[in-house]
Short mmCIF file of C-alpha atoms and ligand atoms in Angstrom, two decimals:
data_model
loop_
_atom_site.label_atom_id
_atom_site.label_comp_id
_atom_site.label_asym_id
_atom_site.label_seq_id
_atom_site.Cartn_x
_atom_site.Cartn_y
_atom_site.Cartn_z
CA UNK A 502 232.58 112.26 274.71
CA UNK A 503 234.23 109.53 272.44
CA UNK A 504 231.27 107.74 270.63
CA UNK A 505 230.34 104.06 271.24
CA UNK A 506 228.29 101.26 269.89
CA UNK A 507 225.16 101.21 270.45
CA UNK A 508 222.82 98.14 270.90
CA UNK A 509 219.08 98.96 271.24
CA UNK A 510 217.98 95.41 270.84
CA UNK A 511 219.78 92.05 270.85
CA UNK A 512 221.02 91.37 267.31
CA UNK A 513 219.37 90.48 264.91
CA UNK A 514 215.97 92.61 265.71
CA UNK A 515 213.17 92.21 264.39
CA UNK A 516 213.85 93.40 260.36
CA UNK A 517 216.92 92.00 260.27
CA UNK A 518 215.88 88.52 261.32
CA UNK A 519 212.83 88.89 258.34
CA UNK A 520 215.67 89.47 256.19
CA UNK A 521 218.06 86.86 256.78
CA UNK A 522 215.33 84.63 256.46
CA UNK A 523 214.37 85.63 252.97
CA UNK A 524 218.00 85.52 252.19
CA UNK A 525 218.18 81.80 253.06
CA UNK A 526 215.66 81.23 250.51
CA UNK A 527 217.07 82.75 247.65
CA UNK A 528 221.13 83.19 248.28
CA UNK A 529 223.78 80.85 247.77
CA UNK A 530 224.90 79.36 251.23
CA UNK A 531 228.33 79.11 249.78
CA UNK A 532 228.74 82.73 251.67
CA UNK A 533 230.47 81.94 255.33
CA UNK A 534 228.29 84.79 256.59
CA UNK A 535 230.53 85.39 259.76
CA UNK A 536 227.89 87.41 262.31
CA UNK A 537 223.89 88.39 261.18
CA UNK A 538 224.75 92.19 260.80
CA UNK A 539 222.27 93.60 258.17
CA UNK A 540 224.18 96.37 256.75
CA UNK A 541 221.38 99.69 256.44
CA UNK A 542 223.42 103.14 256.93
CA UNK A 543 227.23 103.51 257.39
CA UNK A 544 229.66 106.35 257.88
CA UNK A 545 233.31 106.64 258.73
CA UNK A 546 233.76 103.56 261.49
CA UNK A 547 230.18 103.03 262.25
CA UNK A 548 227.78 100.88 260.66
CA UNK A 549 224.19 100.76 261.30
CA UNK A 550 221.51 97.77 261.08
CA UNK A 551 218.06 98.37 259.94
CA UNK A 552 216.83 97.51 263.60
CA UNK A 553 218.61 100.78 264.80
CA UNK A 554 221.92 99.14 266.20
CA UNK A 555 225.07 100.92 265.71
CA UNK A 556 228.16 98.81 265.46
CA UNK A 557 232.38 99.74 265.20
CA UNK A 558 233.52 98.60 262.33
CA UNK A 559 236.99 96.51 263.14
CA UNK A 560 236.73 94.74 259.12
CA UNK A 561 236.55 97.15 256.67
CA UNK A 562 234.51 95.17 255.27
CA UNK A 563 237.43 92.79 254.87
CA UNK A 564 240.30 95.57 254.15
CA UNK A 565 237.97 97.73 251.82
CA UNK A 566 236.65 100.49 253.30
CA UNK A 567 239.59 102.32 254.16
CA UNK A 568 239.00 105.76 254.25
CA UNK A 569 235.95 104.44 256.09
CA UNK A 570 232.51 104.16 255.09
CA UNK A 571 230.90 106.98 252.58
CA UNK A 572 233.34 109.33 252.98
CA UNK A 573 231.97 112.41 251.95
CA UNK A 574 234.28 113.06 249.19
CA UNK A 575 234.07 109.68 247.57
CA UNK A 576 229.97 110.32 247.82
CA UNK A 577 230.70 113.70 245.93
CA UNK A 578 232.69 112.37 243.56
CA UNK A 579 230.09 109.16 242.59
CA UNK A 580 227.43 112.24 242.37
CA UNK A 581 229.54 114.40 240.29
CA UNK A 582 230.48 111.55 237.66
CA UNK A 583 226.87 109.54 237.36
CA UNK A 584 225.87 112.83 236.26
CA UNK A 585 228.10 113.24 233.26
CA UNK A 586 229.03 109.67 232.35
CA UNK A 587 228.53 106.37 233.93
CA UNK A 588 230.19 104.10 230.68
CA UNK A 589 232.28 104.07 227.96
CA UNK A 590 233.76 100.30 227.65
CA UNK A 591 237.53 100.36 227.40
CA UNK A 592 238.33 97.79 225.57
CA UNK A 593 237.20 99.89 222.23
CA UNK A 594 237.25 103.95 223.64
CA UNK A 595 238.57 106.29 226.19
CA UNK A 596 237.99 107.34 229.35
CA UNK A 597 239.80 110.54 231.59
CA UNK A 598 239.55 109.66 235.02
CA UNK A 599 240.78 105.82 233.47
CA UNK A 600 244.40 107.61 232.08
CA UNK A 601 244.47 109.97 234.98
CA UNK A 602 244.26 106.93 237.02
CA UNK A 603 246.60 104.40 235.58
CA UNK A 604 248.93 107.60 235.72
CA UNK A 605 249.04 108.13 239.42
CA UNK A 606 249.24 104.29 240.11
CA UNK A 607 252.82 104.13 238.03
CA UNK A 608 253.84 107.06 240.62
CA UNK A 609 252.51 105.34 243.89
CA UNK A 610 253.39 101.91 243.53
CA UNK A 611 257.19 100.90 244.42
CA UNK A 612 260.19 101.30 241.51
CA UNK A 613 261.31 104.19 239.12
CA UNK A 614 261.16 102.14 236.17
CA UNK A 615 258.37 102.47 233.80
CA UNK A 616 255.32 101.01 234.24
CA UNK A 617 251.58 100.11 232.80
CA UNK A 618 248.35 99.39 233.98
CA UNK A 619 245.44 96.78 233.40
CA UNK A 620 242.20 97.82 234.74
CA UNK A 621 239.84 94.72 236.29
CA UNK A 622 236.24 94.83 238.96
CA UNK A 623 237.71 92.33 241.48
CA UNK A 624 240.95 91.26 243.34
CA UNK A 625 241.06 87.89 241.90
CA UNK A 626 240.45 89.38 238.34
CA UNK A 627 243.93 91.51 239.15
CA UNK A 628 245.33 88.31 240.05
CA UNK A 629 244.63 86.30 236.99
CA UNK A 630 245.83 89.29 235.15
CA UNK A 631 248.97 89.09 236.51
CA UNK A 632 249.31 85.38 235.75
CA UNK A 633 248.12 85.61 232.22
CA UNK A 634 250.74 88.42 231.97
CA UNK A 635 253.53 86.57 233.33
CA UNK A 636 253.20 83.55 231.49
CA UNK A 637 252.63 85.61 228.02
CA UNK A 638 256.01 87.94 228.82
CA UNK A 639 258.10 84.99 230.19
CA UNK A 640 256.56 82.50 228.36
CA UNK A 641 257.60 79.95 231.39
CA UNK A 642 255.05 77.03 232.52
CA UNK A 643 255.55 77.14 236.68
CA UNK A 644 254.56 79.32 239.11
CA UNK A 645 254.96 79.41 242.59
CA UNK A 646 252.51 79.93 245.65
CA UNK A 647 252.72 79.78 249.16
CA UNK A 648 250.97 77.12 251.84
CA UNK A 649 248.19 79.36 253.68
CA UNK A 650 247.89 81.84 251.12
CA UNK A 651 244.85 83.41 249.68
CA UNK A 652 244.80 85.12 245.73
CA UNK A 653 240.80 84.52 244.77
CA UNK A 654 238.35 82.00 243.32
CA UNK A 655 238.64 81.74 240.11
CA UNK A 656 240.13 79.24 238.29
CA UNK A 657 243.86 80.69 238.08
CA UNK A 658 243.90 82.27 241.13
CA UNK A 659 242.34 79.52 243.03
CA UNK A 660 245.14 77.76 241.88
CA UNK A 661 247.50 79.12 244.59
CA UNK A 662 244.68 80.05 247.38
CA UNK A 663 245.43 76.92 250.05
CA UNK A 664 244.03 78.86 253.08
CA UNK A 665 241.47 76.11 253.73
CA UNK A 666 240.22 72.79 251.57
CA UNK A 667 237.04 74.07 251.21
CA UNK A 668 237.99 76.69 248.86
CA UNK A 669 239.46 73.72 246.81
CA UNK A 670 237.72 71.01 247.40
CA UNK A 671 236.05 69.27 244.51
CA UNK A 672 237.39 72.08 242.12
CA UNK A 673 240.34 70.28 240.42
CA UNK A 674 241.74 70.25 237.82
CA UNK A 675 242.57 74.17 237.98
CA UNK A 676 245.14 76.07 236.43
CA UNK A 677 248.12 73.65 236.03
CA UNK A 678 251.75 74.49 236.68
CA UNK A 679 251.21 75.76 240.31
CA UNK A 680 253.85 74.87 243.26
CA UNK A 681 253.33 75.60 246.59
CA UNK A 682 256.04 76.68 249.12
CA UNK A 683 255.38 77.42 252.75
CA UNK A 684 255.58 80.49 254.01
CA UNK A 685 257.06 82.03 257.20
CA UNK A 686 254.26 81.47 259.59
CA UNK A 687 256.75 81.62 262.32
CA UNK A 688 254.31 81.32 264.80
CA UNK A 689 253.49 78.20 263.74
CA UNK A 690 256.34 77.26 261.23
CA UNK A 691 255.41 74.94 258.23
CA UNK A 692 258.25 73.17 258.66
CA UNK A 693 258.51 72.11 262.46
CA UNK A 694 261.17 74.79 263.47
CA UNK A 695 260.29 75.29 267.28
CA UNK A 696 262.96 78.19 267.83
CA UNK A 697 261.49 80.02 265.25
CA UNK A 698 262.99 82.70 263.06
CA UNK A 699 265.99 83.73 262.92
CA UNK A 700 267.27 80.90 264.68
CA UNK A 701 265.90 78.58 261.86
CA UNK A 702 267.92 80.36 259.41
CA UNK A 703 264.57 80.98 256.89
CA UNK A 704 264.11 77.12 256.64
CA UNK A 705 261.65 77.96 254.37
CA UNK A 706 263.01 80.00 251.52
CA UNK A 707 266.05 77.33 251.52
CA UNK A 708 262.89 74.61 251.08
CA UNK A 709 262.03 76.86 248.48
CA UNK A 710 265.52 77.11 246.34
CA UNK A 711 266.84 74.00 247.35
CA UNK A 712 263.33 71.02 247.41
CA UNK A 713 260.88 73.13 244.59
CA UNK A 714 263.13 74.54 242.54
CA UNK A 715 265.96 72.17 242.81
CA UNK A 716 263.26 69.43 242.29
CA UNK A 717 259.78 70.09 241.18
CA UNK A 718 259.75 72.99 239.31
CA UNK A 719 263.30 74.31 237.22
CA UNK A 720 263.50 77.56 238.37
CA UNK A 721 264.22 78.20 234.66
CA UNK A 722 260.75 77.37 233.72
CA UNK A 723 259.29 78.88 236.73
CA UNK A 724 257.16 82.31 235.21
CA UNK A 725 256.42 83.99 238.57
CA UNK A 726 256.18 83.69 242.55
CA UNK A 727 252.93 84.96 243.73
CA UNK A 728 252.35 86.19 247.32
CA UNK A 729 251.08 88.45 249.72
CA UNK A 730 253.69 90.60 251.51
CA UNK A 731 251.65 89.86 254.62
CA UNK A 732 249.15 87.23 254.48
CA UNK A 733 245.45 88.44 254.57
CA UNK A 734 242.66 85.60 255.01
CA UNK A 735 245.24 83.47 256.29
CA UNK A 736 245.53 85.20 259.38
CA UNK A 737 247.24 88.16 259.11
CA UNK A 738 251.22 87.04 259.17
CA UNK A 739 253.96 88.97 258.46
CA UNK A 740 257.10 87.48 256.99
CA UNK A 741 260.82 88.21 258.20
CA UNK A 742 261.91 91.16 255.49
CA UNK A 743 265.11 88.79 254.82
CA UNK A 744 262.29 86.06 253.21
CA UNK A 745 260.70 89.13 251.11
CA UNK A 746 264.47 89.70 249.88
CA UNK A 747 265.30 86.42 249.21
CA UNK A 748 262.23 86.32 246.96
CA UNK A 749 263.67 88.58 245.10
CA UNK A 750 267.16 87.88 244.95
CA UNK A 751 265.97 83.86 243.74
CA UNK A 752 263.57 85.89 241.23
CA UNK A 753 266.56 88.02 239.43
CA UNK A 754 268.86 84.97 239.73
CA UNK A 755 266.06 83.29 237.58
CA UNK A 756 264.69 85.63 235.31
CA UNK A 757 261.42 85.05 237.57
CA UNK A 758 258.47 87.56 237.33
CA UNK A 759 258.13 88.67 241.38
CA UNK A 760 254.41 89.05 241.62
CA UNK A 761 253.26 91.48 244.51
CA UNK A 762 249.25 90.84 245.73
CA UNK A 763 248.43 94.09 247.85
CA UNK A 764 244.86 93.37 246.95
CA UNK A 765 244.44 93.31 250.81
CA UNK A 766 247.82 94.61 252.55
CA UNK A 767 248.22 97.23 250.34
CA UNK A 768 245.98 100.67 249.77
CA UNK A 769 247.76 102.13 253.14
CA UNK A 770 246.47 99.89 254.98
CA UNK A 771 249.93 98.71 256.86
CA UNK A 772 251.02 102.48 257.17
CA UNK A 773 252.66 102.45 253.84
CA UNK A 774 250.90 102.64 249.91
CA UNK A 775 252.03 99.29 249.62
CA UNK A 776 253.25 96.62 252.62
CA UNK A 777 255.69 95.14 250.41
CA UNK A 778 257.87 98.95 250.96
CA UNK A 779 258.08 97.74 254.31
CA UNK A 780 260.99 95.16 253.56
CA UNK A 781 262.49 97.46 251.24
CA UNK A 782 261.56 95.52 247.79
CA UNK A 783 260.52 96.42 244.30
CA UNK A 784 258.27 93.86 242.98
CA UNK A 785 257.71 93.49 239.10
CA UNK A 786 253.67 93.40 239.59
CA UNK A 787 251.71 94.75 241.96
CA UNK A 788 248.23 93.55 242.83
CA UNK A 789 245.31 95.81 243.98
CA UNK A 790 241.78 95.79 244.15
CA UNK A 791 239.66 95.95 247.53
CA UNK A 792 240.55 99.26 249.04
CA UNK A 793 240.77 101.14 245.56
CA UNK A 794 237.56 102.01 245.23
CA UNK A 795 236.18 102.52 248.25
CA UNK A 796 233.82 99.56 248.21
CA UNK A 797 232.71 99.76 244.24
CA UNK A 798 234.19 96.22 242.73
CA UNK A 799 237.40 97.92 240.80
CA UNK A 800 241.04 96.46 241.08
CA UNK A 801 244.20 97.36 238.90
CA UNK A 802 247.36 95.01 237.53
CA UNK A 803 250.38 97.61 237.80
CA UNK A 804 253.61 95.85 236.18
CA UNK A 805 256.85 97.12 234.34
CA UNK A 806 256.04 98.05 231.20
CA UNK A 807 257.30 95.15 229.35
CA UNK A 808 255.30 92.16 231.27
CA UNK A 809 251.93 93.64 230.49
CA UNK A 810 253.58 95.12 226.63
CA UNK A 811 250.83 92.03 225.41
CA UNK A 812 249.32 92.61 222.29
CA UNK A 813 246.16 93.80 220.84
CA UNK A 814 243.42 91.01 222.39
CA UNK A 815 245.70 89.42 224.28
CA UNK A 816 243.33 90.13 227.63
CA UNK A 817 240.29 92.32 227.63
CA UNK A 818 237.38 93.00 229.70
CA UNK A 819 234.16 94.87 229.42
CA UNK A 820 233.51 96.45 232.38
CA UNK A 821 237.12 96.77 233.99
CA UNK A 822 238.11 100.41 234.72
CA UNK A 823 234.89 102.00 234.64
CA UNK A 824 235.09 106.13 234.32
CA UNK A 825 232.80 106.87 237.31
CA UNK A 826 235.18 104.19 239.72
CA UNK A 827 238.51 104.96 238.22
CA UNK A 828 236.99 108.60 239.60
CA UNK A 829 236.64 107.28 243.07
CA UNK A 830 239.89 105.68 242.89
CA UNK A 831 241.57 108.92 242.40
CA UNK A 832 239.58 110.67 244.82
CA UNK A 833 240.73 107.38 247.33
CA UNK A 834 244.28 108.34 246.44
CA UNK A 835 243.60 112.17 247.53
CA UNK A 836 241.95 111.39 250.41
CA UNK A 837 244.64 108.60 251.93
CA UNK A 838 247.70 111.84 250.71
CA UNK A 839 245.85 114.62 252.05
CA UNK A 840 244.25 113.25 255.64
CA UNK A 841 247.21 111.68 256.51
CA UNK A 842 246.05 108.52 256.61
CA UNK A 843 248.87 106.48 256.22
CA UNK A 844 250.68 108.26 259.52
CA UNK A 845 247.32 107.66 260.82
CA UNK A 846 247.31 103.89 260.35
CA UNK A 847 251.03 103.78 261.84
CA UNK A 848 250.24 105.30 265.04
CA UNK A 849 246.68 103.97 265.55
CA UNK A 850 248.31 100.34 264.37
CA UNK A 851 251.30 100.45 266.71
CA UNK A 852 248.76 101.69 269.81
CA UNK A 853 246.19 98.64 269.17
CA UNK A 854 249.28 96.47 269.04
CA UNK A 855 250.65 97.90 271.99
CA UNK A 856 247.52 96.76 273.93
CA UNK A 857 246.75 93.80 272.45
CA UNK A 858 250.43 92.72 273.64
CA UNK A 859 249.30 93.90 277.38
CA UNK A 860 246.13 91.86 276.88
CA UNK A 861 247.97 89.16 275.81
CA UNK A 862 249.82 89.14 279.52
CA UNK A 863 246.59 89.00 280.96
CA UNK A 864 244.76 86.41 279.14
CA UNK A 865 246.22 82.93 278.25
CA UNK A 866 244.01 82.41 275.49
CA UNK A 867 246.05 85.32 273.29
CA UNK A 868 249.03 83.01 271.54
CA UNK A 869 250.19 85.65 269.22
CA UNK A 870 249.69 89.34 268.57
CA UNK A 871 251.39 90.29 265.29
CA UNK A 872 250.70 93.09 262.37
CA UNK A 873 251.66 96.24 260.91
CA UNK A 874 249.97 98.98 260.41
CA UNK A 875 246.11 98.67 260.96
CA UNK A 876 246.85 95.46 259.55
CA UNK A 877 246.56 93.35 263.21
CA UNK A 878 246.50 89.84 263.88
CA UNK A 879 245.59 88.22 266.97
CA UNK A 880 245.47 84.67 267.58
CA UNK A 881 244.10 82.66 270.22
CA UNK A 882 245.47 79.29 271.23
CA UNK A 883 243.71 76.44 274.37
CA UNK A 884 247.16 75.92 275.34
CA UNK A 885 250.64 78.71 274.97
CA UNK A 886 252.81 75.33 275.00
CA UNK A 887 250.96 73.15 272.06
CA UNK A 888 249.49 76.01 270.40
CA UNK A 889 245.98 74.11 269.81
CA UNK A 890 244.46 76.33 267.49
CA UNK A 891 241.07 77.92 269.86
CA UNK A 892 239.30 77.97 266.87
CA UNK A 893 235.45 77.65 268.94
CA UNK A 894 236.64 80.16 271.11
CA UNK A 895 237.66 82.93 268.11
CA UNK A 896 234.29 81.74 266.42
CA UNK A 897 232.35 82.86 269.81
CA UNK A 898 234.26 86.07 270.43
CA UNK A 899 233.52 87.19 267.06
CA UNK A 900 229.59 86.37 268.02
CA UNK A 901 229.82 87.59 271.44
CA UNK A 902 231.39 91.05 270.10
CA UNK A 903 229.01 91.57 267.75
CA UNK A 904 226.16 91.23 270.02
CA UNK A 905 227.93 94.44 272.32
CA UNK A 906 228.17 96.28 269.03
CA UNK A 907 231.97 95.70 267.64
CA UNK A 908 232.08 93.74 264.15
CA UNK A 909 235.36 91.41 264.14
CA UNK A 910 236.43 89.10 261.36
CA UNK A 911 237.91 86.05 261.89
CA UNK A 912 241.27 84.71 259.68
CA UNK A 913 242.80 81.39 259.58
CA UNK A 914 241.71 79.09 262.06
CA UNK A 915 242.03 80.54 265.20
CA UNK A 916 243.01 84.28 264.47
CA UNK A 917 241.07 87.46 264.21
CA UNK A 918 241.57 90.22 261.50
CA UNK A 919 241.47 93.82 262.75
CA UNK A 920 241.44 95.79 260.39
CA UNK A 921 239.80 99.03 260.92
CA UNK A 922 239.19 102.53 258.67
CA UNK A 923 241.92 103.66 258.81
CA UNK A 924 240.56 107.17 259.68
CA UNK A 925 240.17 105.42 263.27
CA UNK A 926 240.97 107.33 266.18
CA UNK A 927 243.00 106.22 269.16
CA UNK A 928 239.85 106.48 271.21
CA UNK A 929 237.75 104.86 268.79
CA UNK A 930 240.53 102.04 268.60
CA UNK A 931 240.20 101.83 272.74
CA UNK A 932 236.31 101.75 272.51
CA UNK A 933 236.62 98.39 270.49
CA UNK A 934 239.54 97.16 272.31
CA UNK A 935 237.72 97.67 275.40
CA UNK A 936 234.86 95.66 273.84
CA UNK A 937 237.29 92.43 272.70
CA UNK A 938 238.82 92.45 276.16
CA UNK A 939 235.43 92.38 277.76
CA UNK A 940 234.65 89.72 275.51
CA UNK A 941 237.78 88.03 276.02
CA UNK A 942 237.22 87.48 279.29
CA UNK A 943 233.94 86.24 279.51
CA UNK A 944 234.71 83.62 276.62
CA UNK A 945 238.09 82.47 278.20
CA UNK A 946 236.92 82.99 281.37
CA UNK A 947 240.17 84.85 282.19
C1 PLP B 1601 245.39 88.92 249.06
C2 PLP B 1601 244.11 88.73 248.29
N1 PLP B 1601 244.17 88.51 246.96
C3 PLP B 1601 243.06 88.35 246.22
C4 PLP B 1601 241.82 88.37 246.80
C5 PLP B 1601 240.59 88.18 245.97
O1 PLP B 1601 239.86 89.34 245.90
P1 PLP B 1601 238.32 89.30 245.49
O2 PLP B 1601 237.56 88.72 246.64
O3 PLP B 1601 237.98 90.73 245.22
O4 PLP B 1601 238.21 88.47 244.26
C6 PLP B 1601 241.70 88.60 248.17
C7 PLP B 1601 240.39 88.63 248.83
O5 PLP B 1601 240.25 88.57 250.02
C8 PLP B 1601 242.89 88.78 248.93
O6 PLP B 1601 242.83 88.99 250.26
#
């Protein structure tokens, strides 16, 4: 008997309810705060609220928990380590599981060449690595970003995040010396191209050679392109591989730093260690964080050796590859190798895509159903022909599924995420598809 959510009493119960309201007194409303799921016990794909309601995880907790929740082995392994040593700082000593670590990333991450490692607690802290790195190696003012992308919240990284103007309103000035290019969001391309790609001919990484480079930013003085080889909070999009090459073929043309963020795509999530292998590229910094650790804040900067070759000082943290986390890391590595996971993701991914298209047939209200991997986008539209974003709609599907036990996160402005474990079965994957198309229905009315 395949398992399935399981909803006792209408959510948010009793406890939970006392303890959102205690949280509205005393945390930051700046959190979105997409459903009122109290997080209490969690294992593999199902999560549990303190009320006794058992929900399928479809989030990951936004990409994170990918070889699902408190996998026994990454539970061992925090037990194991607390006992023996919970910190040494590395910015003045050593660690083992830290060298081990950095190690295995040089060997998982794409290109032969040789590579090193900066340890950091947070994706946006691997992105502003990267930048710092870039500019001190190239020594170039520019970057470049993408329109709809997302890279963090800090003040560097914000720099290039444009998913929404929330994120940057009333924030300027940031880091200076960012461009923005759009990106190929065929669905809805940046630049007005109905037939789409490849009749458009990549409008968009011409706009980017021949309008920002040619005008706004010598490519010369450009340090690095930033983006993500699929595009996370911006609603799961995956680019044509030709744009990925082109990246890199205006990068070496350039002497341009090609900066990979696979602090969401990457981990195994899209069927491969890194989503950026799926166009066949080797980019000169890779990106990670989320995933890594198995929900412990932990992230890594992996770069040929010469970009992050700074020198003593040059970037430091305290807490940044901490021994008991750079354990769990490893263990995350073993786990995703030795269960298969990343076959797993493939053939789980391609089977929710598969229905989602035949959903899509049925139900007017689908526009687009794009992903790789357990990396899925779907995104919902009032009308196929103008492509009005349903952006109410997603909002009460993601409500209305959460109330039958199936946590969804929303991505862009009308699009969800799905993003499960990606120890997922195909049954659990047709429980919670089962669920959406249920809700589908009775929000579309289809
Ligand atoms: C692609 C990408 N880069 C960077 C970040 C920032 O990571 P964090 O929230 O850990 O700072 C995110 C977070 O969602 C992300 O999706």
């Amino acid at each position: 008997m395949v398992r399935r959510p399981k909803i006792v009493v209408e959510p948010p119960g009793p406890k939970a309810r006392e303890l959102i309201e205690i949280d509205r007194q005393y945390l930051s409303p700046a959190l979105t705060r997409t459903a009122p799921l109290v997080g209490y016990e969690a294992e593999g794909v199902w999560v549990r609220d303190p009320d006794g309601n058992e929900y399928l995880d479809f989030g990951s907790g936004i990409a994170v928990t990918n070889v699902g929740h408190r996998h026994p082995r990454v539970v061992e392994t925090v037990k194991r380590e607390v006992d023996r040593l919970i910190f040494v700082n590395s910015c003045d000593f050593y660690t083992i599981p830290q060298v081990h670590l950095a190690k295995k990333l040089t060997e998982i991450t794409p290109g032969s060449f040789k590579k090193r490692v900066f340890f950091v607690n947070s994706g946006t802290e691997a992105v502003e690595c990267g930048i710092k790195a870039t500019r001190y190696y190239t020594q170039r003012y520019y970057f470049v970003g993408f329109i709809n992308g997302f890279h963090g919240r800090t003040m560097g990284s914000l720099a290039f995040t444009t998913t929404s103007p929330a994120a940057r309103r009333r924030f300027q000035p940031m880091m200076p010396g960012v461009v923005h290019a759009p990106y190929p969001y065929c669905y809805r391309c940046p630049l007005g191209h109905k037939e789409g790609y490849p009749e458009c001919g990549l409008a968009c990484l011409d706009y980017l050679e021949n309008e920002i480079l040619g005008h706004v930013a010598p490519p010369d003085e450009v340090a690095g392109i930033l983006f993500e080889p699929v595009q996370g909070a911006g609603g799961y999009i995956v680019p044509p591989a030709e744009w990925v090459r082109g990246l890199r073929k205006i990068a070496d043309e350039h002497g341009i730093v090609l900066m990979d963020d696979e602090v969401q795509a990457g981990m195994g999530r899209t069927g491969r260690w890194w989503a950026i292998e799926h166009f066949g590229v080797e980019p000169d910094v890779v990106l990670i964080s989320k995933a890594i650790a198995a929900g412990f804040p932990f992230g890594a900067c992996v770069a040929k050796a010469e970009i992050l070759e700074w020198g003593p000082g040059a970037h430091e943290n305290t807490l940044g590859g901490n021994p008991v986390l750079a354990s769990v890391a490893l263990t995350v590595i073993d786990i995703i190798e030795k269960e298969g996971l990343l076959e797993n993701a493939r053939k789980v991914g391609e089977h929710m895509i598969k229905r989602l298209k035949e959903m899509q047939e049925r139900h007017e209200i689908i526009g687009d159903v794009r992903g790789i991997g357990l990396m899925v986008g779907v995104e919902f539209v009032k009308d196929r022909r103008t492509k009005e974003p349903a952006t109410k709609e997603r909002g009460k599907i993601v409500q209305e599924a959460f109330k039958k036990g199936l946590l969804l996160l929303g991505a862009g402005k009308s699009s969800l995420r799905l993003a499960p474990p990606l120890v997922i079965t195909e049954e659990e994957a047709d429980v919670g598809l089962d669920i959406l198309e249920e809700t589908i229905k009775e929000v579309a009315g289809s």
